[in-house]
Amino acid sequence: HAFFDLGYVARPALEATTATRGWHPGYGLGVRLQTAIGRISATYALNPKVQSPADGRVHLGLSVGL
């Protein structure tokens, strides 16, 4: 599956940082497989501001039911 993600961040100013606000998009590809032990998922996500696809994130998951 392909996906698009959008989140809004509002961080107040602290002693060492300034206040920031803004929308942060992301996108990626993923796959889900149903197995005998549960659903296994793998997702690769990118932030449009990164310089290289090697800077993306990989998320692995396992969902089991009782």
PDB file of C-alpha atoms in Angstrom:
ATOM      1  CA  HIS A   1       0.000   0.000   0.000  1.00  0.00           C
ATOM      2  CA  ALA A   2       1.018   3.591  -0.532  1.00  0.00           C
ATOM      3  CA  PHE A   3       0.252   6.345   1.969  1.00  0.00           C
ATOM      4  CA  PHE A   4       0.446  10.073   2.640  1.00  0.00           C
ATOM      5  CA  ASP A   5       0.642  11.476   6.166  1.00  0.00           C
ATOM      6  CA  LEU A   6       0.218  15.038   7.422  1.00  0.00           C
ATOM      7  CA  GLY A   7       0.706  16.312  10.963  1.00  0.00           C
ATOM      8  CA  TYR A   8       0.692  19.732  12.619  1.00  0.00           C
ATOM      9  CA  VAL A   9       3.331  20.519  15.253  1.00  0.00           C
ATOM     10  CA  ALA A  10       3.225  23.427  17.701  1.00  0.00           C
ATOM     11  CA  ARG A  11       6.203  23.527  20.063  1.00  0.00           C
ATOM     12  CA  PRO A  12       6.444  26.332  22.628  1.00  0.00           C
ATOM     13  CA  ALA A  13       9.670  28.228  23.194  1.00  0.00           C
ATOM     14  CA  LEU A  14      11.872  26.736  25.901  1.00  0.00           C
ATOM     15  CA  GLU A  15      15.168  27.925  27.359  1.00  0.00           C
ATOM     16  CA  ALA A  16      17.333  26.505  24.553  1.00  0.00           C
ATOM     17  CA  THR A  17      14.848  26.498  21.649  1.00  0.00           C
ATOM     18  CA  THR A  18      12.558  28.894  19.860  1.00  0.00           C
ATOM     19  CA  ALA A  19       8.876  28.284  19.237  1.00  0.00           C
ATOM     20  CA  THR A  20       8.036  26.395  16.050  1.00  0.00           C
ATOM     21  CA  ARG A  21       4.781  25.622  14.278  1.00  0.00           C
ATOM     22  CA  GLY A  22       3.919  24.063  11.001  1.00  0.00           C
ATOM     23  CA  TRP A  23       2.579  21.250   8.917  1.00  0.00           C
ATOM     24  CA  HIS A  24       4.874  18.265   8.333  1.00  0.00           C
ATOM     25  CA  PRO A  25       4.032  15.883   5.464  1.00  0.00           C
ATOM     26  CA  GLY A  26       5.335  12.392   4.864  1.00  0.00           C
ATOM     27  CA  TYR A  27       4.719   9.555   2.426  1.00  0.00           C
ATOM     28  CA  GLY A  28       5.782   5.997   1.815  1.00  0.00           C
ATOM     29  CA  LEU A  29       5.082   2.404   0.891  1.00  0.00           C
ATOM     30  CA  GLY A  30       4.191  -0.608   2.977  1.00  0.00           C
ATOM     31  CA  VAL A  31       3.155  -4.232   2.938  1.00  0.00           C
ATOM     32  CA  ARG A  32       1.088  -6.372   5.335  1.00  0.00           C
ATOM     33  CA  LEU A  33       1.164 -10.159   5.407  1.00  0.00           C
ATOM     34  CA  GLN A  34      -1.182 -12.440   7.329  1.00  0.00           C
ATOM     35  CA  THR A  35       0.813 -15.324   8.867  1.00  0.00           C
ATOM     36  CA  ALA A  36       0.145 -18.098  11.368  1.00  0.00           C
ATOM     37  CA  ILE A  37       1.548 -15.958  14.205  1.00  0.00           C
ATOM     38  CA  GLY A  38      -0.338 -12.787  13.203  1.00  0.00           C
ATOM     39  CA  ARG A  39      -0.159  -9.874  10.792  1.00  0.00           C
ATOM     40  CA  ILE A  40       3.374  -8.747   9.946  1.00  0.00           C
ATOM     41  CA  SER A  41       3.824  -5.263   8.493  1.00  0.00           C
ATOM     42  CA  ALA A  42       6.770  -3.409   7.004  1.00  0.00           C
ATOM     43  CA  THR A  43       6.616   0.276   6.073  1.00  0.00           C
ATOM     44  CA  TYR A  44       9.161   2.619   4.504  1.00  0.00           C
ATOM     45  CA  ALA A  45       8.462   6.329   5.074  1.00  0.00           C
ATOM     46  CA  LEU A  46      10.078   9.519   3.772  1.00  0.00           C
ATOM     47  CA  ASN A  47      10.003  13.145   4.809  1.00  0.00           C
ATOM     48  CA  PRO A  48       9.987  15.422   1.718  1.00  0.00           C
ATOM     49  CA  LYS A  49      12.748  17.544   3.305  1.00  0.00           C
ATOM     50  CA  VAL A  50      15.344  14.726   3.375  1.00  0.00           C
ATOM     51  CA  GLN A  51      18.219  14.793   0.915  1.00  0.00           C
ATOM     52  CA  SER A  52      18.410  11.073   0.134  1.00  0.00           C
ATOM     53  CA  PRO A  53      16.108   8.007   0.166  1.00  0.00           C
ATOM     54  CA  ALA A  54      18.678   6.469   2.535  1.00  0.00           C
ATOM     55  CA  ASP A  55      17.404   8.946   5.170  1.00  0.00           C
ATOM     56  CA  GLY A  56      13.956   7.303   5.217  1.00  0.00           C
ATOM     57  CA  ARG A  57      12.513   5.323   8.129  1.00  0.00           C
ATOM     58  CA  VAL A  58      11.647   1.634   8.235  1.00  0.00           C
ATOM     59  CA  HIS A  59       8.912   0.482  10.609  1.00  0.00           C
ATOM     60  CA  LEU A  60       8.287  -3.202  11.346  1.00  0.00           C
ATOM     61  CA  GLY A  61       5.232  -4.469  13.208  1.00  0.00           C
ATOM     62  CA  LEU A  62       3.532  -7.616  14.433  1.00  0.00           C
ATOM     63  CA  SER A  63      -0.170  -7.708  15.354  1.00  0.00           C
ATOM     64  CA  VAL A  64      -1.498 -10.775  17.147  1.00  0.00           C
ATOM     65  CA  GLY A  65      -5.034 -11.567  18.237  1.00  0.00           C
ATOM     66  CA  LEU A  66      -6.115 -13.501  21.304  1.00  0.00           C
TER      67      LEU A  66
END
